[in-house]
Short mmCIF file of N, CA and C in Angstrom, two decimals:
data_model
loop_
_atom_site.label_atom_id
_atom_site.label_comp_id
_atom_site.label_asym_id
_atom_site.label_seq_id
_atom_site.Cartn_x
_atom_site.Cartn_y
_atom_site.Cartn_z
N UNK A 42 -128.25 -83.74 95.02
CA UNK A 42 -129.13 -83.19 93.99
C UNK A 42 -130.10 -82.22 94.66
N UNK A 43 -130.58 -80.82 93.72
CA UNK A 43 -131.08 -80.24 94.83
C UNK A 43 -133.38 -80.76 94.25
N UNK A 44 -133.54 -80.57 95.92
CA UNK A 44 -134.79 -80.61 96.20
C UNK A 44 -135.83 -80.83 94.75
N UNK A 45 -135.76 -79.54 94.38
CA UNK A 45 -136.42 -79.31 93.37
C UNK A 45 -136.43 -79.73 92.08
N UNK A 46 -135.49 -80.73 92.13
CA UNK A 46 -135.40 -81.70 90.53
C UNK A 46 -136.16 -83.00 91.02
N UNK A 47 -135.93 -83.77 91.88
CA UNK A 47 -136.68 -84.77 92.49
C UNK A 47 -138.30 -84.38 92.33
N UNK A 48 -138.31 -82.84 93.06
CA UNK A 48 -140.09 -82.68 93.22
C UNK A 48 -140.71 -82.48 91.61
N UNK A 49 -139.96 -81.97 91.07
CA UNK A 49 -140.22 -81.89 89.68
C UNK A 49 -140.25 -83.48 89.29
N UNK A 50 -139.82 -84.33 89.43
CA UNK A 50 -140.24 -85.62 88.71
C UNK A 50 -141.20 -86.33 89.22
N UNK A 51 -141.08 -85.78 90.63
CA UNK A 51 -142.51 -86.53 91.17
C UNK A 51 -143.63 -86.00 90.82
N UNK A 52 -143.89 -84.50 90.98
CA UNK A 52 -144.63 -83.89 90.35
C UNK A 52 -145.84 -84.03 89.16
N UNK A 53 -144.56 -84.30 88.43
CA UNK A 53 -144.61 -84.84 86.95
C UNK A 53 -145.63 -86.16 86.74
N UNK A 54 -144.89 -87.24 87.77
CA UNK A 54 -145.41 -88.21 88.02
C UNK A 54 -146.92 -88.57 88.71
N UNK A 55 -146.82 -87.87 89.49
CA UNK A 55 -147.99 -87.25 90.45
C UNK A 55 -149.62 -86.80 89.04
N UNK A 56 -148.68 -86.12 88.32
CA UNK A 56 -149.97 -85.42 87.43
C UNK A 56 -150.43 -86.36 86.44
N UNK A 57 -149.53 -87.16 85.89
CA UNK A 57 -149.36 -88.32 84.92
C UNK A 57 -150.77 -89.31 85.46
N UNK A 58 -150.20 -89.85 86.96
CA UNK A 58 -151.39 -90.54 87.09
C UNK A 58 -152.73 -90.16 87.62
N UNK A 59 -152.86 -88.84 87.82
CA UNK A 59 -154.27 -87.98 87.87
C UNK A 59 -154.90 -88.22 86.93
N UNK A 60 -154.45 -87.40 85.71
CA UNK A 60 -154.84 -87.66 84.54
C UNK A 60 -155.20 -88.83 83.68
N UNK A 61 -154.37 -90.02 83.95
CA UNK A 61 -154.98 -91.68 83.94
C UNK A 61 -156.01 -91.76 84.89
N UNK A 62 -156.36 -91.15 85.90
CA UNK A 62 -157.09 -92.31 86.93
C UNK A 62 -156.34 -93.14 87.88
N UNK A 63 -155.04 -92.99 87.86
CA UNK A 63 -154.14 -94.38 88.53
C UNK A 63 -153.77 -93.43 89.78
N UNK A 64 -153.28 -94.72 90.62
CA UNK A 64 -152.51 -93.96 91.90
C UNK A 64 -151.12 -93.74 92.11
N UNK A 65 -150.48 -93.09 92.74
CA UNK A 65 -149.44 -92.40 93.11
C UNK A 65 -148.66 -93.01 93.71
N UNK A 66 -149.67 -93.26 94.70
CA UNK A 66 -149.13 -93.91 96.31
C UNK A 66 -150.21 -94.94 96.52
N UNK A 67 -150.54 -95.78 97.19
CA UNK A 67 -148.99 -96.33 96.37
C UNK A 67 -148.78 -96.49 94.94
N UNK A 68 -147.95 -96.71 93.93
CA UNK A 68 -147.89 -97.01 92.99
C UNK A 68 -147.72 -98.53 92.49
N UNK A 69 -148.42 -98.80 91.36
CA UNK A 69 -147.87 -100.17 90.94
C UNK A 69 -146.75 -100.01 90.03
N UNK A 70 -145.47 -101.43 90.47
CA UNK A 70 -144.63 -101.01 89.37
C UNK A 70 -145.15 -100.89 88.07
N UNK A 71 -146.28 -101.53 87.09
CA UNK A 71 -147.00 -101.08 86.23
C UNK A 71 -147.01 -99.86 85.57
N UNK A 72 -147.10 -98.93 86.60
CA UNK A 72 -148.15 -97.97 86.76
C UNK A 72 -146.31 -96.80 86.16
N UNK A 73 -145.53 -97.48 87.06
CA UNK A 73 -144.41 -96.74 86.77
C UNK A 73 -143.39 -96.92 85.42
N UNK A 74 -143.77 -98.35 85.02
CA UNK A 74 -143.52 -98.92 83.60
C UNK A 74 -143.93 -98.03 82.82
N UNK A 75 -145.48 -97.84 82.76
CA UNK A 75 -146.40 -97.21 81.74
C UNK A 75 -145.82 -95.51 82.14
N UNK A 76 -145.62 -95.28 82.99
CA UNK A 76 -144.94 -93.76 82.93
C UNK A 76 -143.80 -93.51 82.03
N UNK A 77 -142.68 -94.55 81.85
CA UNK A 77 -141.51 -94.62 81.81
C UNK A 77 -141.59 -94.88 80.25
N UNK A 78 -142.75 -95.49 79.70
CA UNK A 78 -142.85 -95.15 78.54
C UNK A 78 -143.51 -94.07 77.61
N UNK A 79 -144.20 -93.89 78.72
CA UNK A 79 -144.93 -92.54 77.90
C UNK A 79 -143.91 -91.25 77.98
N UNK A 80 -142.50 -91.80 78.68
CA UNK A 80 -141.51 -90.87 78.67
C UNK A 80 -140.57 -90.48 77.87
N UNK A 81 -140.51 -92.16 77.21
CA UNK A 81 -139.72 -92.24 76.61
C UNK A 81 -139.44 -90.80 75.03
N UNK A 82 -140.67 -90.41 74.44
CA UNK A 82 -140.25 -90.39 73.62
C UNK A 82 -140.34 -88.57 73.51
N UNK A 83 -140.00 -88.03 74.89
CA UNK A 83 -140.35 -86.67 75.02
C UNK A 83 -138.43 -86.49 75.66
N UNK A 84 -137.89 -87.40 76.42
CA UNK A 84 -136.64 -87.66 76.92
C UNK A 84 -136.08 -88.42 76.75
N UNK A 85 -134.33 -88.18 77.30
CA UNK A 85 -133.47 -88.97 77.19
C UNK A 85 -133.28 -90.41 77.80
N UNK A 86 -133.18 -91.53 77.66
CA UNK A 86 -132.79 -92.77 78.89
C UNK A 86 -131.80 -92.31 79.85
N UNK A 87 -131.20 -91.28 79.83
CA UNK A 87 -130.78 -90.96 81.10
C UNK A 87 -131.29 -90.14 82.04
N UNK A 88 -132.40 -88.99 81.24
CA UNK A 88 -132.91 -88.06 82.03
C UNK A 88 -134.27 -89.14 82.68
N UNK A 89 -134.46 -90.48 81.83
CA UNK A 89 -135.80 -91.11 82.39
C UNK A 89 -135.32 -92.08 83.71
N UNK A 90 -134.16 -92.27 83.41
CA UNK A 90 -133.81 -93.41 84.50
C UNK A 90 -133.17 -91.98 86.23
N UNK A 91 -132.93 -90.94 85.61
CA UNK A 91 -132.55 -89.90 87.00
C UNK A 91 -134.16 -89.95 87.18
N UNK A 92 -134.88 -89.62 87.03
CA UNK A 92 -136.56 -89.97 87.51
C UNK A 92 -137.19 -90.49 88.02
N UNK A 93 -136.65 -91.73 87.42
CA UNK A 93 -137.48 -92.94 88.41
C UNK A 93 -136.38 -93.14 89.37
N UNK A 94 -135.08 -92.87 89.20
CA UNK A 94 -134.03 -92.78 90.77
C UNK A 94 -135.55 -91.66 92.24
N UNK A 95 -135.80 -90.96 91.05
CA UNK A 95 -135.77 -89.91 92.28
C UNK A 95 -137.51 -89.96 92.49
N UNK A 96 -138.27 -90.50 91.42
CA UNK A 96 -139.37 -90.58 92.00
C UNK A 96 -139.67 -92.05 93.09
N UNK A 97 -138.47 -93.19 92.92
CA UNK A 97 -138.55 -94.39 93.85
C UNK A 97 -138.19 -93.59 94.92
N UNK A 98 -137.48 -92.80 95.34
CA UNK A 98 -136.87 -92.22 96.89
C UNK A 98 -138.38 -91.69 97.28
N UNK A 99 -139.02 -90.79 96.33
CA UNK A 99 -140.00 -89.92 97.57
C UNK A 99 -141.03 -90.93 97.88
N UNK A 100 -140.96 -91.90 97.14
CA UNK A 100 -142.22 -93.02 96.89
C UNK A 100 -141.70 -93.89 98.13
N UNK A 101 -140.25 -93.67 98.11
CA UNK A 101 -139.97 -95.27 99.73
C UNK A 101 -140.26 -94.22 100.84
N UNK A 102 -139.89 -92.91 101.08
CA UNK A 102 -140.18 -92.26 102.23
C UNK A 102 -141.81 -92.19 102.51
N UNK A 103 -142.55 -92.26 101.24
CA UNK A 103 -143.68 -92.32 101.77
C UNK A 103 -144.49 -93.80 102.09
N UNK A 104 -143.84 -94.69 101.34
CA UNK A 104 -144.38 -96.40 101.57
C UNK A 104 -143.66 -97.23 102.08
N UNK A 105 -142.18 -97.28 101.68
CA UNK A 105 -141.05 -98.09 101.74
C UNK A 105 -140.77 -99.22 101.05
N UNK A 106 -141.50 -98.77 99.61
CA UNK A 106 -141.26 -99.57 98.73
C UNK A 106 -140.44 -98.85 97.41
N UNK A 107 -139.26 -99.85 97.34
CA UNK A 107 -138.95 -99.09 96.37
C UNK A 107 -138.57 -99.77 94.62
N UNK A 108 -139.74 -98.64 93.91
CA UNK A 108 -140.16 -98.95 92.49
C UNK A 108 -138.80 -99.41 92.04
N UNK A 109 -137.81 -98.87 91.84
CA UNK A 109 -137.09 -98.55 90.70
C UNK A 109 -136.13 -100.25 90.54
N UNK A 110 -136.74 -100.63 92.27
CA UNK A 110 -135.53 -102.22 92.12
C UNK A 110 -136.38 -103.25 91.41
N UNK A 111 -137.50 -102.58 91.16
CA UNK A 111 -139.04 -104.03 89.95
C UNK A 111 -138.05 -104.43 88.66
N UNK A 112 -137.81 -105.69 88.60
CA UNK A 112 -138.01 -106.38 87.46
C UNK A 112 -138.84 -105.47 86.20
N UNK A 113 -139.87 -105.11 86.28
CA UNK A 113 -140.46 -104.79 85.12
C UNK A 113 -140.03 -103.43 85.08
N UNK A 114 -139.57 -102.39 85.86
CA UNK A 114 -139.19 -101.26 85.26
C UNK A 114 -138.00 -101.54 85.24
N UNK A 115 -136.87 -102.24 85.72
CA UNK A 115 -135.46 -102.23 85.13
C UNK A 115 -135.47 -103.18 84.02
N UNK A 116 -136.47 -103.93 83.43
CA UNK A 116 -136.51 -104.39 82.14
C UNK A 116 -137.27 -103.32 80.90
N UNK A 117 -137.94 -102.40 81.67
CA UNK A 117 -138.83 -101.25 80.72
C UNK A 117 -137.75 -100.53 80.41
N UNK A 118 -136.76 -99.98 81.60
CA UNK A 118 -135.63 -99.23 81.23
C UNK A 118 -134.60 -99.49 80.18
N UNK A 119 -134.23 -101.20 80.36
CA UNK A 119 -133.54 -101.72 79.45
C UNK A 119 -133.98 -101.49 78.11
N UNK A 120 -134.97 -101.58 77.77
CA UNK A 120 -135.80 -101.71 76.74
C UNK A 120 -135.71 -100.41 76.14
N UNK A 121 -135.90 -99.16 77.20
CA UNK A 121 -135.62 -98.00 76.17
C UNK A 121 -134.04 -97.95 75.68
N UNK A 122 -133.15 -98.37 76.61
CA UNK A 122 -131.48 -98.12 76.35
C UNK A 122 -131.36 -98.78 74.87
N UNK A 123 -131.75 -100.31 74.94
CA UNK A 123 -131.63 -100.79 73.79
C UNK A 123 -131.74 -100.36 72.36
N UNK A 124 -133.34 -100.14 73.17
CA UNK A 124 -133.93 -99.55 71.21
C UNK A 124 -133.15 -97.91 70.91
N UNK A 125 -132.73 -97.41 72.15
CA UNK A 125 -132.33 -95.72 71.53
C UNK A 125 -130.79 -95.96 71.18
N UNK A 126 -130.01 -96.98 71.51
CA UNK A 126 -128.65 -97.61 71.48
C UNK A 126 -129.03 -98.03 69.92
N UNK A 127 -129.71 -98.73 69.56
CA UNK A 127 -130.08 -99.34 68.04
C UNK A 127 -130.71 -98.25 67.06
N UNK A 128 -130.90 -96.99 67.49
CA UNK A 128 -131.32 -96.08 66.74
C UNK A 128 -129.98 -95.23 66.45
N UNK A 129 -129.39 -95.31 67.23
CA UNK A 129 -128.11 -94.25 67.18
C UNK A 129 -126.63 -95.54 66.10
N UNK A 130 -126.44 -96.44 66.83
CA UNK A 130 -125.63 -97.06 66.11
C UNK A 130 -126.08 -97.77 64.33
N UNK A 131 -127.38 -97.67 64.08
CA UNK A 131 -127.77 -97.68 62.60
C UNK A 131 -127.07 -96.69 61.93
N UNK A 132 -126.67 -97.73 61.06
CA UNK A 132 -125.57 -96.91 60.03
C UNK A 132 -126.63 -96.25 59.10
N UNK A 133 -126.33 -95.41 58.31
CA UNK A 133 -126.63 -95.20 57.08
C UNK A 133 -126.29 -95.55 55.67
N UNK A 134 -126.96 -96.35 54.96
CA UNK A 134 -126.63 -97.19 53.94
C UNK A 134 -127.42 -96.63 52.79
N UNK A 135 -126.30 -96.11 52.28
CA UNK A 135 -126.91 -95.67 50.50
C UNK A 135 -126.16 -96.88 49.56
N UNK A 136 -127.49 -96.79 48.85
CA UNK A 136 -127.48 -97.88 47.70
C UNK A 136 -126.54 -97.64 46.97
N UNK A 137 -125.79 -96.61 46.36
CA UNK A 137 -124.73 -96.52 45.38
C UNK A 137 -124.10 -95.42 46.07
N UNK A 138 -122.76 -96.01 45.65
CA UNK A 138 -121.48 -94.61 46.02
C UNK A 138 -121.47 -93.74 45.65
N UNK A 139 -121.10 -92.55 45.87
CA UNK A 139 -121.09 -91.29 45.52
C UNK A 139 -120.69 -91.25 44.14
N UNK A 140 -119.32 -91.90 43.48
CA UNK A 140 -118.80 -91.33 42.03
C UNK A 140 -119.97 -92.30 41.17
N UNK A 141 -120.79 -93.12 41.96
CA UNK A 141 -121.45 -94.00 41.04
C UNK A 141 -122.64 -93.41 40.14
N UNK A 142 -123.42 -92.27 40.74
CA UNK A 142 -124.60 -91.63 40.54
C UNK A 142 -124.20 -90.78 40.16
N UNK A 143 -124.98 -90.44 38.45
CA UNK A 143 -124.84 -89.13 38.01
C UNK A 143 -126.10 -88.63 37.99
N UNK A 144 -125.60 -87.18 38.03
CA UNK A 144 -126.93 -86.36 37.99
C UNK A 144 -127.14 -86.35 36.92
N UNK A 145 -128.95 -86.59 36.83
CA UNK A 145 -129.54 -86.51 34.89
C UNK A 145 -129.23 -85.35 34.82
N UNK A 146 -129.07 -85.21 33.23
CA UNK A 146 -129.02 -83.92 32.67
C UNK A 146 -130.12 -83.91 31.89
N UNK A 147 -131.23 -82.00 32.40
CA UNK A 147 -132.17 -81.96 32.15
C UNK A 147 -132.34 -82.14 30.55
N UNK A 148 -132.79 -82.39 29.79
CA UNK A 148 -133.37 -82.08 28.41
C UNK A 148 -133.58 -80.97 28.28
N UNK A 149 -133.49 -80.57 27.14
CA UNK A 149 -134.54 -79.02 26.86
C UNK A 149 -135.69 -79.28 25.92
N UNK A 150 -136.62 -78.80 26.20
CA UNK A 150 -137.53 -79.69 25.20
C UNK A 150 -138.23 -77.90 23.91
N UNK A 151 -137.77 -78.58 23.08
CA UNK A 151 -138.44 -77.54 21.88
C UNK A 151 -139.99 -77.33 22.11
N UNK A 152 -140.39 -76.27 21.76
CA UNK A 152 -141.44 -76.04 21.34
C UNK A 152 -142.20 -77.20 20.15
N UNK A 153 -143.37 -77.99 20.00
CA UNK A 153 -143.45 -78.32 19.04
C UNK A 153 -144.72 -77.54 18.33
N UNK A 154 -144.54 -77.18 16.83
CA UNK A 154 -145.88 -76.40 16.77
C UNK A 154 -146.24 -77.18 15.83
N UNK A 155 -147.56 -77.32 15.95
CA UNK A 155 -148.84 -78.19 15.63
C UNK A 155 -149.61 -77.09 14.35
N UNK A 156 -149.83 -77.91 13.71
CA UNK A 156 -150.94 -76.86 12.67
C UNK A 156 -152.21 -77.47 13.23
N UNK A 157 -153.07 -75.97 13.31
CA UNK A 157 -154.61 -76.31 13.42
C UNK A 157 -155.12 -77.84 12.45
N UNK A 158 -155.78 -78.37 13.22
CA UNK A 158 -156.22 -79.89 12.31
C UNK A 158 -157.94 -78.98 11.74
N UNK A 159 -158.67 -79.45 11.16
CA UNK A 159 -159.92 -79.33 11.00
C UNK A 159 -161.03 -79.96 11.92
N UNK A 160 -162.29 -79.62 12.03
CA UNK A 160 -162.98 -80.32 13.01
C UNK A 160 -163.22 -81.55 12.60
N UNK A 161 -163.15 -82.36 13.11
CA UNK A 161 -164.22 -83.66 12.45
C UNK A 161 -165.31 -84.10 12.90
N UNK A 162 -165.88 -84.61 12.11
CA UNK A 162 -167.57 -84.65 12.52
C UNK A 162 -167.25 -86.35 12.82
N UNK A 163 -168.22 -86.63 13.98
CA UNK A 163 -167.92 -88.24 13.86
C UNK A 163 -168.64 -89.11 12.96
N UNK A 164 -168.01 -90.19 12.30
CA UNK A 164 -168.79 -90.80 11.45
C UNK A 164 -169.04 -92.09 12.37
N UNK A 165 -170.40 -92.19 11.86
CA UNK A 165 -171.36 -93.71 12.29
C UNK A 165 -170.98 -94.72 11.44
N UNK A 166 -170.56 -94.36 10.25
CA UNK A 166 -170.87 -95.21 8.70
C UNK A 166 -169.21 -96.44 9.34
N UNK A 167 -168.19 -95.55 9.64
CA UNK A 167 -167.17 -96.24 10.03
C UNK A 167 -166.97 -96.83 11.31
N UNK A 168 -168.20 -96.80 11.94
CA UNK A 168 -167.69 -97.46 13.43
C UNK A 168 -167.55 -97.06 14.89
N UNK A 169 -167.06 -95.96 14.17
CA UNK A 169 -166.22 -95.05 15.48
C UNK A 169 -166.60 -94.57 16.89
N UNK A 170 -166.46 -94.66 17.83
CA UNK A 170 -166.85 -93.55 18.88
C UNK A 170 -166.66 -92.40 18.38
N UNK A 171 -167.67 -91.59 18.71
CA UNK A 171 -167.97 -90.38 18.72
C UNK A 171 -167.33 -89.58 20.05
N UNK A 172 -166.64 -88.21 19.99
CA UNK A 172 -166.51 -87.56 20.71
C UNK A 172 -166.98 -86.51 21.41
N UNK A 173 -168.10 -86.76 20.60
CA UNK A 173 -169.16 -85.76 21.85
C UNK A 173 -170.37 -86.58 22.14
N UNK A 174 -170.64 -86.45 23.56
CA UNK A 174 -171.98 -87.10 23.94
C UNK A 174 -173.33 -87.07 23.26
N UNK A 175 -174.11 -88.10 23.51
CA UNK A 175 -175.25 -88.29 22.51
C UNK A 175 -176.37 -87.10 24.17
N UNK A 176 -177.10 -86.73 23.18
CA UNK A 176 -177.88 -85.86 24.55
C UNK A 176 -179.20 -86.89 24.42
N UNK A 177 -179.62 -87.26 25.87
CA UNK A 177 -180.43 -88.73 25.73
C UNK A 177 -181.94 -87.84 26.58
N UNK A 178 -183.12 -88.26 25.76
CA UNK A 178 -184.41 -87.82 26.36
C UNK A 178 -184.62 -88.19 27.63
N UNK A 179 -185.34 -87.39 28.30
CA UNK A 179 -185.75 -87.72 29.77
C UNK A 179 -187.37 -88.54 28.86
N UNK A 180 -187.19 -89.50 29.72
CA UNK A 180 -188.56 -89.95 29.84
C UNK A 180 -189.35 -90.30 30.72
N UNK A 181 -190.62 -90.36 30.78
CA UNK A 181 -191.66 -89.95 31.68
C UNK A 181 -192.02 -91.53 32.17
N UNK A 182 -191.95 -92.02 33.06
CA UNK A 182 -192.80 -92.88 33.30
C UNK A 182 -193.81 -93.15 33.91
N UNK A 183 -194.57 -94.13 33.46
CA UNK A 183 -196.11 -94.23 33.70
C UNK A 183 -196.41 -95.14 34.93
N UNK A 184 -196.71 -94.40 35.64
CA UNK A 184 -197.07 -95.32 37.09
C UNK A 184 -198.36 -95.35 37.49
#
């Protein structure tokens, strides 16, 4: 693989935990978990797992520890395969078959014409709400 895809993930990696506050070198597998997810959803599980291949190499030449054999990132890894494996094999399930659903057919709706009504005044004598507001005095109070 050449040079410059490795330095590019370390890189990457390198800036990731600047920007947290966290360290590099050494790294906690943690530290490389929480990368690996904040990866997830910008890349592929294969372009994330060539990454942590290549950011564990520059990480053992510089410590001689190497991330990528942790329990918690080959279970973080698993974890993305799974869920992007369960996103892809979800079927698509429509509620009714195709010849089952018909398309509505729009209506046309007539014009209806209305004759002018007259105004009405509201009557008190019958009960009624009134449709126009009562206009209510300001009053002054005495303090």
């Amino acid at each position: 693989m050449p040079r410059s895809a490795h330095n590019k993930a370390w890189d990457s990696f390198v800036d990731w935990c600047r920007r947290r506050g966290l360290s590099a070198v050494p790294a906690n597998p943690w530290t490389l978990a929480a990368y690996v997810r904040w990866c997830e959803p910008r890349q592929t599980p294969r372009a994330i797992a060539k990454s942590i291949k290549e950011i564990s190499r520059v990480h053992e030449t510089k410590t001689r520890k190497r991330l990528d054999r942790d329990p918690l990132v080959q279970r973080t890894l698993g974890m993305i395969e799974t869920r992007r494996s369960a996103k892809r094999e979800k079927p698509r399930v429509d509620l009714f078959e195709e010849g089952v659903v018909k398309k509505p057919v729009k209506a046309r709706k007539k014009p209806v014409k209305r004759e002018p009504q007259a105004a009405k005044t509201p009557s008190k004598a019958k009960g009624g709400l009134s449709s126009t507001p009562r206009l209510v005095k300001r009053r002054r109070l005495s303090g």
